[in-house]
Every structure is written in C-alpha cells, then in structure tokens.
Short mmCIF file of C-alpha atoms in Angstrom, two decimals:
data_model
loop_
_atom_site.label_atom_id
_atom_site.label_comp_id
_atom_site.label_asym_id
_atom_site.label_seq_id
_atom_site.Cartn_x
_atom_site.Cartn_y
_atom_site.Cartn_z
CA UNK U 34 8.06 25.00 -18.03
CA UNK U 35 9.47 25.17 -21.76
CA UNK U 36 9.24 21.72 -21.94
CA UNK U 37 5.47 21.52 -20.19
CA UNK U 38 4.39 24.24 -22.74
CA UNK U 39 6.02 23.63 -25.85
CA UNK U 40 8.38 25.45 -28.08
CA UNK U 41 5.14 27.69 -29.61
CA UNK U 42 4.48 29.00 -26.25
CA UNK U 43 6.14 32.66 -25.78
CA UNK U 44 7.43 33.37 -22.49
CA UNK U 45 7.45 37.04 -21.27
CA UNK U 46 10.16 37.40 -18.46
CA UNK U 47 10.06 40.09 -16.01
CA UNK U 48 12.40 41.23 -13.38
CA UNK U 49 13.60 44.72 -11.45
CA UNK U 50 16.36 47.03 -13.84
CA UNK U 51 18.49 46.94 -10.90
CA UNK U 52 21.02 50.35 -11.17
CA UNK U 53 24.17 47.27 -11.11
CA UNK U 54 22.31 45.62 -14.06
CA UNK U 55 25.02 44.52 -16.51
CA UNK U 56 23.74 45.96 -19.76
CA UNK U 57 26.88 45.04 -21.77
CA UNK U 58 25.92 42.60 -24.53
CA UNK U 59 27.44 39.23 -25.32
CA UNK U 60 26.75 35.87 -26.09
CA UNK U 61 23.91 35.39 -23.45
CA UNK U 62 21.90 38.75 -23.75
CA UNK U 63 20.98 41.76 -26.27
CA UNK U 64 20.84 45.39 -24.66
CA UNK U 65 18.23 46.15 -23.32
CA UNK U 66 16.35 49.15 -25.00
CA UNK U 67 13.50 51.25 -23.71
CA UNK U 68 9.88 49.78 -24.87
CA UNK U 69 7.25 51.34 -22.83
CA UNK U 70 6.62 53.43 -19.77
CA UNK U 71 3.60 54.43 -17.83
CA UNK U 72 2.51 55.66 -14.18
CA UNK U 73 1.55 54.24 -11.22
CA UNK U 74 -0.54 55.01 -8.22
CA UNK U 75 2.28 54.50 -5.51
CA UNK U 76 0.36 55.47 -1.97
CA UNK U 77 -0.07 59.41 -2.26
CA UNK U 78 1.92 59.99 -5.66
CA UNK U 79 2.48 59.19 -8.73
CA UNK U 80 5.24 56.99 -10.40
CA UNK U 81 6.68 56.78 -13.71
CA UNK U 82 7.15 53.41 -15.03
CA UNK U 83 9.97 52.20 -17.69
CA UNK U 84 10.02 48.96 -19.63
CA UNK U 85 13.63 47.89 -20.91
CA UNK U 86 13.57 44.64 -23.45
CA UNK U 87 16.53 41.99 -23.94
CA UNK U 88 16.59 38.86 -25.82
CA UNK U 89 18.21 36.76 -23.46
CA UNK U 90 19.47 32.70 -23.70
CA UNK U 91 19.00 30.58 -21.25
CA UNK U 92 20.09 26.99 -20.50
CA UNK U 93 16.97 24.10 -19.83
CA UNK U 94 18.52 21.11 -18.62
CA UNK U 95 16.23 18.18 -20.57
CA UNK U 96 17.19 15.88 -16.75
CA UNK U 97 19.22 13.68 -18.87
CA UNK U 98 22.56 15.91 -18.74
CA UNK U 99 22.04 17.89 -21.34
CA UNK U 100 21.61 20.96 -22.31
CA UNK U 101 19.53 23.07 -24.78
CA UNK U 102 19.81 26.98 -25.14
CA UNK U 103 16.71 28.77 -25.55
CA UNK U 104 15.54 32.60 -26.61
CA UNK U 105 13.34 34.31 -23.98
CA UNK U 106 11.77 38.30 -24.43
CA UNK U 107 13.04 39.47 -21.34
CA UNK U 108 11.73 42.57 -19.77
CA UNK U 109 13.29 44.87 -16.87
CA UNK U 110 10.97 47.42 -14.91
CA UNK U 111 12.40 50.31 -13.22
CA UNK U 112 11.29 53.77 -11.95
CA UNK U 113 12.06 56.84 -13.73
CA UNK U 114 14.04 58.14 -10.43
CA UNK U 115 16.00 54.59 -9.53
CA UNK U 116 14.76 54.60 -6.28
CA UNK U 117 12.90 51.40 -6.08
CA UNK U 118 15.63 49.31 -7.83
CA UNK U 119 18.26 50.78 -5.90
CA UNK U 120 19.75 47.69 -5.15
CA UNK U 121 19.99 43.63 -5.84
CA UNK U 122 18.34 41.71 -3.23
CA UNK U 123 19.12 44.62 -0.51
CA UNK U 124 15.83 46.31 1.28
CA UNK U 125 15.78 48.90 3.79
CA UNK U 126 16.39 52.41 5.41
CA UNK U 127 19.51 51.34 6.76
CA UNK U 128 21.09 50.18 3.26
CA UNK U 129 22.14 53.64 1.01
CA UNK U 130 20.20 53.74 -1.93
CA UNK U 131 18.01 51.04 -1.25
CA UNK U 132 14.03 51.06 -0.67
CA UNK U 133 12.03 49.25 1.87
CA UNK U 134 10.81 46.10 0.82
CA UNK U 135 7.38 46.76 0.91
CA UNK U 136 7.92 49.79 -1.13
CA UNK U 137 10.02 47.49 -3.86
CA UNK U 138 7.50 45.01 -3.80
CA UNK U 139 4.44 47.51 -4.31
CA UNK U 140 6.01 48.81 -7.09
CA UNK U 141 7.08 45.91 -8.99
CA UNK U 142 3.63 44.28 -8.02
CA UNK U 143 2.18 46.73 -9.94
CA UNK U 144 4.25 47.45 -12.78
CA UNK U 145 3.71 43.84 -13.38
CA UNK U 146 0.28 43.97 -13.36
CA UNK U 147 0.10 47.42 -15.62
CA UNK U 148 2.60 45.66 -18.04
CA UNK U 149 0.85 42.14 -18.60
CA UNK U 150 -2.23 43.95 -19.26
CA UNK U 151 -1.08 46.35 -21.84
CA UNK U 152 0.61 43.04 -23.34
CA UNK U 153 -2.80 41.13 -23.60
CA UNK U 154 -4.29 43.87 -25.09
CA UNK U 155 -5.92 43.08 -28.81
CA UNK U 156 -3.96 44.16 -32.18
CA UNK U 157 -5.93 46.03 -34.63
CA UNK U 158 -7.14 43.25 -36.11
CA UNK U 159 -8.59 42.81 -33.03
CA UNK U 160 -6.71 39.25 -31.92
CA UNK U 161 -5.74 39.54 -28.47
CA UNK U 162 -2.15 39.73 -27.15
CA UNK U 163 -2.34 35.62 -25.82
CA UNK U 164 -4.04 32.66 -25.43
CA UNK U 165 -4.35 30.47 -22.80
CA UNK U 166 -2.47 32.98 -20.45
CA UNK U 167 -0.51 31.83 -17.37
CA UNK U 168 1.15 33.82 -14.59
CA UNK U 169 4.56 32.10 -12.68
CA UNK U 170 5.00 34.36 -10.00
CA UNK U 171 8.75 33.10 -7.65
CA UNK U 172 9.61 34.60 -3.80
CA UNK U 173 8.72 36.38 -1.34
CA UNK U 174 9.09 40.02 -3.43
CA UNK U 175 7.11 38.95 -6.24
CA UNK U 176 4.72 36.94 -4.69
CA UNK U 177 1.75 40.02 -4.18
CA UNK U 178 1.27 40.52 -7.98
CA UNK U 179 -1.29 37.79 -7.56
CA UNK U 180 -3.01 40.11 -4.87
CA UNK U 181 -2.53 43.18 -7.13
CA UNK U 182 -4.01 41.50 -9.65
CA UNK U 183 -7.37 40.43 -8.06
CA UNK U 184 -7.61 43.74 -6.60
CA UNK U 185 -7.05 46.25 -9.33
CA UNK U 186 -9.14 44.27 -11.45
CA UNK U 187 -11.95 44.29 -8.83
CA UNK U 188 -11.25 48.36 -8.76
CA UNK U 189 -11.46 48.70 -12.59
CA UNK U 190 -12.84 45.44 -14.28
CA UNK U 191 -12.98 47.48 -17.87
CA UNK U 192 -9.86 48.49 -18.22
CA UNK U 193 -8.09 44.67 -16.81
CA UNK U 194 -10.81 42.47 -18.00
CA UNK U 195 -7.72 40.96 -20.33
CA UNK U 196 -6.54 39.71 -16.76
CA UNK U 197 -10.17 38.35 -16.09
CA UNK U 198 -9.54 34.37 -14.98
CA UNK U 199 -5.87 34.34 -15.77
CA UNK U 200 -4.76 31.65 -13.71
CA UNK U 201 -1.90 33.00 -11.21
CA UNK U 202 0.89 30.60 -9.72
CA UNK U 203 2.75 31.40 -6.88
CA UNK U 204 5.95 29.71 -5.40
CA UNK U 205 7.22 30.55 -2.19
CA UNK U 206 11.12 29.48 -1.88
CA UNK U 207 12.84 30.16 1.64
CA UNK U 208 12.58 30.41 4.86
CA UNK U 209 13.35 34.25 5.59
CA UNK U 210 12.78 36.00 2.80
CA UNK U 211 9.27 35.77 2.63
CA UNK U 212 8.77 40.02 3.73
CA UNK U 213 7.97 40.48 6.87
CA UNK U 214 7.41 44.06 8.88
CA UNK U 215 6.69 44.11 12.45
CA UNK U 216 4.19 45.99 14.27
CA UNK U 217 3.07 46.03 18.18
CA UNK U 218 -0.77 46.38 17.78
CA UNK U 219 -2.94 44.77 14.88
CA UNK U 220 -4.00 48.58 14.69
CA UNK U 221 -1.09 49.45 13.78
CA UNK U 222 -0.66 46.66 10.78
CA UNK U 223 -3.89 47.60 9.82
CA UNK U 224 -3.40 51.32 9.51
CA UNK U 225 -0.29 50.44 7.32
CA UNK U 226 -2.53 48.48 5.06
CA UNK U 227 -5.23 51.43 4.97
CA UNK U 228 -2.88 54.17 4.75
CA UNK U 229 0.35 53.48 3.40
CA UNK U 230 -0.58 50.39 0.73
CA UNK U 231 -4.22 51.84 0.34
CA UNK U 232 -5.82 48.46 0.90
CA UNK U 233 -9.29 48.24 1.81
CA UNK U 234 -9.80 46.66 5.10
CA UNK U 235 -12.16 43.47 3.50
CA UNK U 236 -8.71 42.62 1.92
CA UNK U 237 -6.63 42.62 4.62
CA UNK U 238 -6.48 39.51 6.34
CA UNK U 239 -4.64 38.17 3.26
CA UNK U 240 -1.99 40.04 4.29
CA UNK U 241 -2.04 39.64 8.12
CA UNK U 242 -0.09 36.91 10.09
CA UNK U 243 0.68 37.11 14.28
CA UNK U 244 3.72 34.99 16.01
CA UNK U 245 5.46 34.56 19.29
CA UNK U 246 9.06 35.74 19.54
CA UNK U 247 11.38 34.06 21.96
CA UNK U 248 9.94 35.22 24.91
CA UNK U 249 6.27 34.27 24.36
CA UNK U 250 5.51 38.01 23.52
CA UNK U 251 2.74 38.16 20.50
CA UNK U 252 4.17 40.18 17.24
CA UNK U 253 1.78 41.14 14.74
CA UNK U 254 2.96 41.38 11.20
CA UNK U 255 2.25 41.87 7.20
CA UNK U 256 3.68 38.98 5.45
CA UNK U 257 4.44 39.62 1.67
CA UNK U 258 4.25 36.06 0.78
CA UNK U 259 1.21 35.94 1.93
CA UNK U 260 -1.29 37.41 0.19
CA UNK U 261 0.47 35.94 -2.81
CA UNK U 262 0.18 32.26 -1.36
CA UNK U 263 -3.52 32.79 -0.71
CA UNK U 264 -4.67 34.49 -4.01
CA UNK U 265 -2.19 32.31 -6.28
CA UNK U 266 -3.99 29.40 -8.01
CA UNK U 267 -1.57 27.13 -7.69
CA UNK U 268 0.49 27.65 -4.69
CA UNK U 269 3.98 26.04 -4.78
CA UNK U 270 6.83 25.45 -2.38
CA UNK U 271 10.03 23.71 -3.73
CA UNK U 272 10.68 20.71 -1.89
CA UNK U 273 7.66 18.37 -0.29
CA UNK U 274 9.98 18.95 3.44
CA UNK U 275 9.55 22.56 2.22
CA UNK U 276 5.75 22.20 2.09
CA UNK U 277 5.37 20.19 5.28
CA UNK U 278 7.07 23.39 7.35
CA UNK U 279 5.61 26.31 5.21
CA UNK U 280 2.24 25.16 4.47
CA UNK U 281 0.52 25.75 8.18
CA UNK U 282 1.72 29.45 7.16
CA UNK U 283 -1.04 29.67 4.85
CA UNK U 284 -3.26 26.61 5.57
CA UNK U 285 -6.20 27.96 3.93
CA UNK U 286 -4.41 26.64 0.58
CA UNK U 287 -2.67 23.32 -0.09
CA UNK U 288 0.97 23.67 -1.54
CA UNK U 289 2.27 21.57 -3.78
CA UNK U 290 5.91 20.89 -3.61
CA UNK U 291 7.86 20.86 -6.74
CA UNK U 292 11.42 20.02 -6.75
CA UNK U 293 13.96 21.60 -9.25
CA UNK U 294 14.46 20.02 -12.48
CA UNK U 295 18.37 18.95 -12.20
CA UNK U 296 19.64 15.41 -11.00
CA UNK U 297 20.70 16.25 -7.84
CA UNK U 298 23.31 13.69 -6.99
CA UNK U 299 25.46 16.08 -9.87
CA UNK U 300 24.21 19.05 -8.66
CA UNK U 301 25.26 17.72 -4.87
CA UNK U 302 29.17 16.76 -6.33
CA UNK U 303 29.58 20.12 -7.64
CA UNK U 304 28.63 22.00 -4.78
CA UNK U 305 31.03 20.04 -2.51
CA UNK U 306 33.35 20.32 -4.59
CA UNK U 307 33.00 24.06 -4.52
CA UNK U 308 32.83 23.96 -0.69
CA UNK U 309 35.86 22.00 -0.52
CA UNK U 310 37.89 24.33 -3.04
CA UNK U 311 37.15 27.19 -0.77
CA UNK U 312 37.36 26.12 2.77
CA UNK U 313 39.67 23.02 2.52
CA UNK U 314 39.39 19.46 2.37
CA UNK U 315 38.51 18.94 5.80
CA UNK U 316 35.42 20.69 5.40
CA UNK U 317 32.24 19.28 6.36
CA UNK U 318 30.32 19.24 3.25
CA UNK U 319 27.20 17.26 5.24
CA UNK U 320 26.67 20.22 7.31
CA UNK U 321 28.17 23.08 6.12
CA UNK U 322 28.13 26.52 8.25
CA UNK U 323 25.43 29.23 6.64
CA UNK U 324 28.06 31.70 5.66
CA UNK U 325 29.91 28.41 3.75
CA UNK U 326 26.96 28.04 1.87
CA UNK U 327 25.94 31.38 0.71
CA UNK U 328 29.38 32.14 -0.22
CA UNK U 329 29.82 28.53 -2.42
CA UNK U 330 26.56 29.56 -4.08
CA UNK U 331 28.02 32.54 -5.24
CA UNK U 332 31.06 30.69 -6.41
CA UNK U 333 28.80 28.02 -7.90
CA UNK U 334 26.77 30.19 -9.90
CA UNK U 335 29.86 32.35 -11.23
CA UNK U 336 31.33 28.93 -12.70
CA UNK U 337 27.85 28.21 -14.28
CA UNK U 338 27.74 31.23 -15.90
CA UNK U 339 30.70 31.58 -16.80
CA UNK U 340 30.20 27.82 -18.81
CA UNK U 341 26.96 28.86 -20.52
CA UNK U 342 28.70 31.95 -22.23
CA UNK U 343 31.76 29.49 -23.12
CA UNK U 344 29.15 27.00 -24.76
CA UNK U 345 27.04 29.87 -26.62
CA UNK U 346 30.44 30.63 -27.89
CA UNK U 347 31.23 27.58 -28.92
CA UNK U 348 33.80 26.67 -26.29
CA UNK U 349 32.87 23.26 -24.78
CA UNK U 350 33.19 23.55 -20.70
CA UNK U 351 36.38 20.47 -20.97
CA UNK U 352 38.70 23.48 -23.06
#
C-alpha cells in the first residue's frame, strides 16, 4: 500500500494495547506514550478510551527480494480497566481475563471510529486532518468498523461529517475466524442486536447469516465479518480460491482477491524448511497436519523478526 500511495502519504496504524504488549523499545519500535483518551457508549455504560503512540519500522518487500524499512505512527487502543484487551487473539468466558469477541470487537470498532474522526478534524487554521482519506480495515475482529462507521455517522452526521464518503476497505482472511455466535431462534439473534449491541432492527440483516450443522438442523447466527464485508467499499479476500469459497457468504458484494505481496516460491522454501527443522525430514511438507502449521508459523515469524531487528541494527541476516 506504501508503494500504491507514495512516500507523502501518512499511514495511521491502529491495533488493540494488548496487557502482553511488549513496550520495551529497540531498534523496531519507540514506547508507546499516552496521546488521547475519550468514552464510549458500550451497551448500557460508559467506557473510557486510551490512545498509546509508537513510531514503529516496518519491512515492505519491493517483490524483487529486497527490502526497504519504513516509519509508520502507530497507535494502540485500550480500555481504562484492561478488560477488552485482555488477551492476544483469545475471546471468551471460558479464557481468564479475556472478553467475548463481540464485546472486543464493539469496542475496538468504535474506538476506531471515535479516533479517526478526532484525527480528521481541522487545525486552527482550519486545514483538515487529511486528504483523500482511506480506511484498510483486515479480519474478522476488525472488520465492523465499516458498519460502525455508517451507522454512527447516520446517528450524528455533525459531529462525523469528517467521515462523510470516506471510502472503507475491508479484507476478510480465514476460514474460522470470521466471529460467529450461535443462537436457536432468529429472535433470539435479533434481540442480541437490539439489546446488547443497540442496533436498530433496519440494520440488522447486515449482521445476520443462518447454516445447517451436521445434522441438517438450521443455526441462526451474527457473523462479525459480515456487516464489515457488506458495508466495506472494496471488499477483499486474499487469494482468488479464497474468493471463490467465501464470496457466496456475502454475495450481495463481489470480492476481489488480492494475493500477498512476497514471491511465494521463497516464501514456500522457508516454510518447509521450518516444518522440516521441527518435525523431521520425513515430514510431509505438501500436506502438513494443522497443528504442524500453526506451530511453524510461529517459528517462522520469530526468525523474521528476529532478522528485521538484526538488519535495523546493522547486522546483515548471513552474520
């Protein structure tokens, strides 16, 4: 997207303050310090809001092999109480410390929303905070800021008409984690949507989805992705197979798959590699086992990291 944009275009990154957030400073982030805070309507109460900023540096492959590091603002959203960041990627009663999904998503959704505004806001010379504004929203999680968007500007058009025709797009990128809560009865889904998320009930079918478990029984559901998917402008999966099998999901909007931006026969050597380190030579790095690949991701990733911060530090990765 650097690349698309240009180096004059300033990119604002967002993401949750998680509590296991490593704040320690080094070659690939600043500490993040406290910039802003405001509240929330969160169903029935209120919520206090904190913005934390970092300069971070990130790698952007240019698809040839190499590599240039660039400075990003990013910006790190928590609650004043650490109960909606509780914990990375984990969601849920049933996990200590951790909030539902729905309840991390509403939140962030919003806090998003609250914080793009206040950044498009005009200076006192009166030149506003951007032009030519664009929103990248990525998962399952995120994917309802476009929904918060439309809506709280519908609610209160004065105070977000800064967000007025900002174009929003959405990518959806797996299979499972696209949100989903269960409920017998669309009654039931729908009093969630009334009650709990305070939805009004012309907005809900962008939010409501029904499928057929194994046993032909019908399951009604709210589907986080969607509402994203069918308020983004430009809905995006991340692989054309991907948008073949997702798309019917939401088939009131065409996705566009868009593949990532590496050369994936390198990308492919490295990763069986990694698998092969781990679990042996005999390994079948064709069709590995689930568990093999989420836990040579992990190892993956820690050996990419742990390259970038040898190259901002002026370590090549062959020493």
């Amino acid at each position: 997207m650097m690349r698309l944009a240009g180096k004059d275009a300033r990119f604002l990154w967002v993401e949750p303050y998680y509590k296991d957030f490593d704040e320690t400073p080094d070659a690939t982030s600043t500490k993040p310090e406290k910039v802003a805070e405001f509240d929330l309507d969160m169903r029935d109460i209120k919520v206090k809001a904190e913005v934390y900023k970092h300069i971070k540096k990130i790698p952007v492959p240019d698809g040839k092999g190499e590599i240039e590091y660039i400075e990003i603002e990013n910006y790190l959203f928590k609650d004043a109480e650490n109960y909606y960041v509780g914990k990375l990627y984990e969601y849920g009663p049933e996990i200590k410390g951790a909030a539902r999904i729905d309840a991390f998503s509403e939140f962030f959704s919003k806090a998003t929303v609250e914080f793009t505004n206040m950044m498009a806001q005009p200076d006192k010379e009166g030149k506003a905070g951007w032009d030519k504004p664009l929103i990248s929203l990525h998962d399952g999680q995120c994917l309802p800021i476009a929904f918060w968007k439309r809506l709280l500007h519908s609610q209160d058009p004065e105070k977000y008409k800064m967000l007025e025709g900002v174009p929003v797009g959405g990518t959806t990128h797996t299979y499972k984690n696209r949100g989903i809560i269960y409920f017998d009865s669309p009654g039931q889904a729908r009093s969630f949507l009334s009650d709990d998320l305070k939805i009004p009930s012309q907005y809900h079918w962008y939010w409501l989805r029904r499928i057929y478990n194994e046993k032909g029984e019908v399951k009604h559901i709210v589907d986080l992705t969607s509402p994203g998917i069918r308020t983004s402008h430009m809905p995006n999966a991340v692989a054309r197979p991907h948008t073949f099998e997702v798309n019917p999901i939401d088939a009131m909007k065409r996705l566009v798959g868009i593949t990532n931006g590496d050369i994936r026969a390198l990308s492919a050597s490295v990763f069986r590699a990694v698998l092969r380190k781990r679990y042996g030579e005999s390994t079948d790095v064709e069709y590995p086992e689930p568990e093999q690949i989420i836990e040579a991701k992990k190892d993956a990733k820690g050996i990419l990291q742990k390259l970038n911060k040898q190259e901002l530090e002026g370590v090549t990765a062959h020493e």
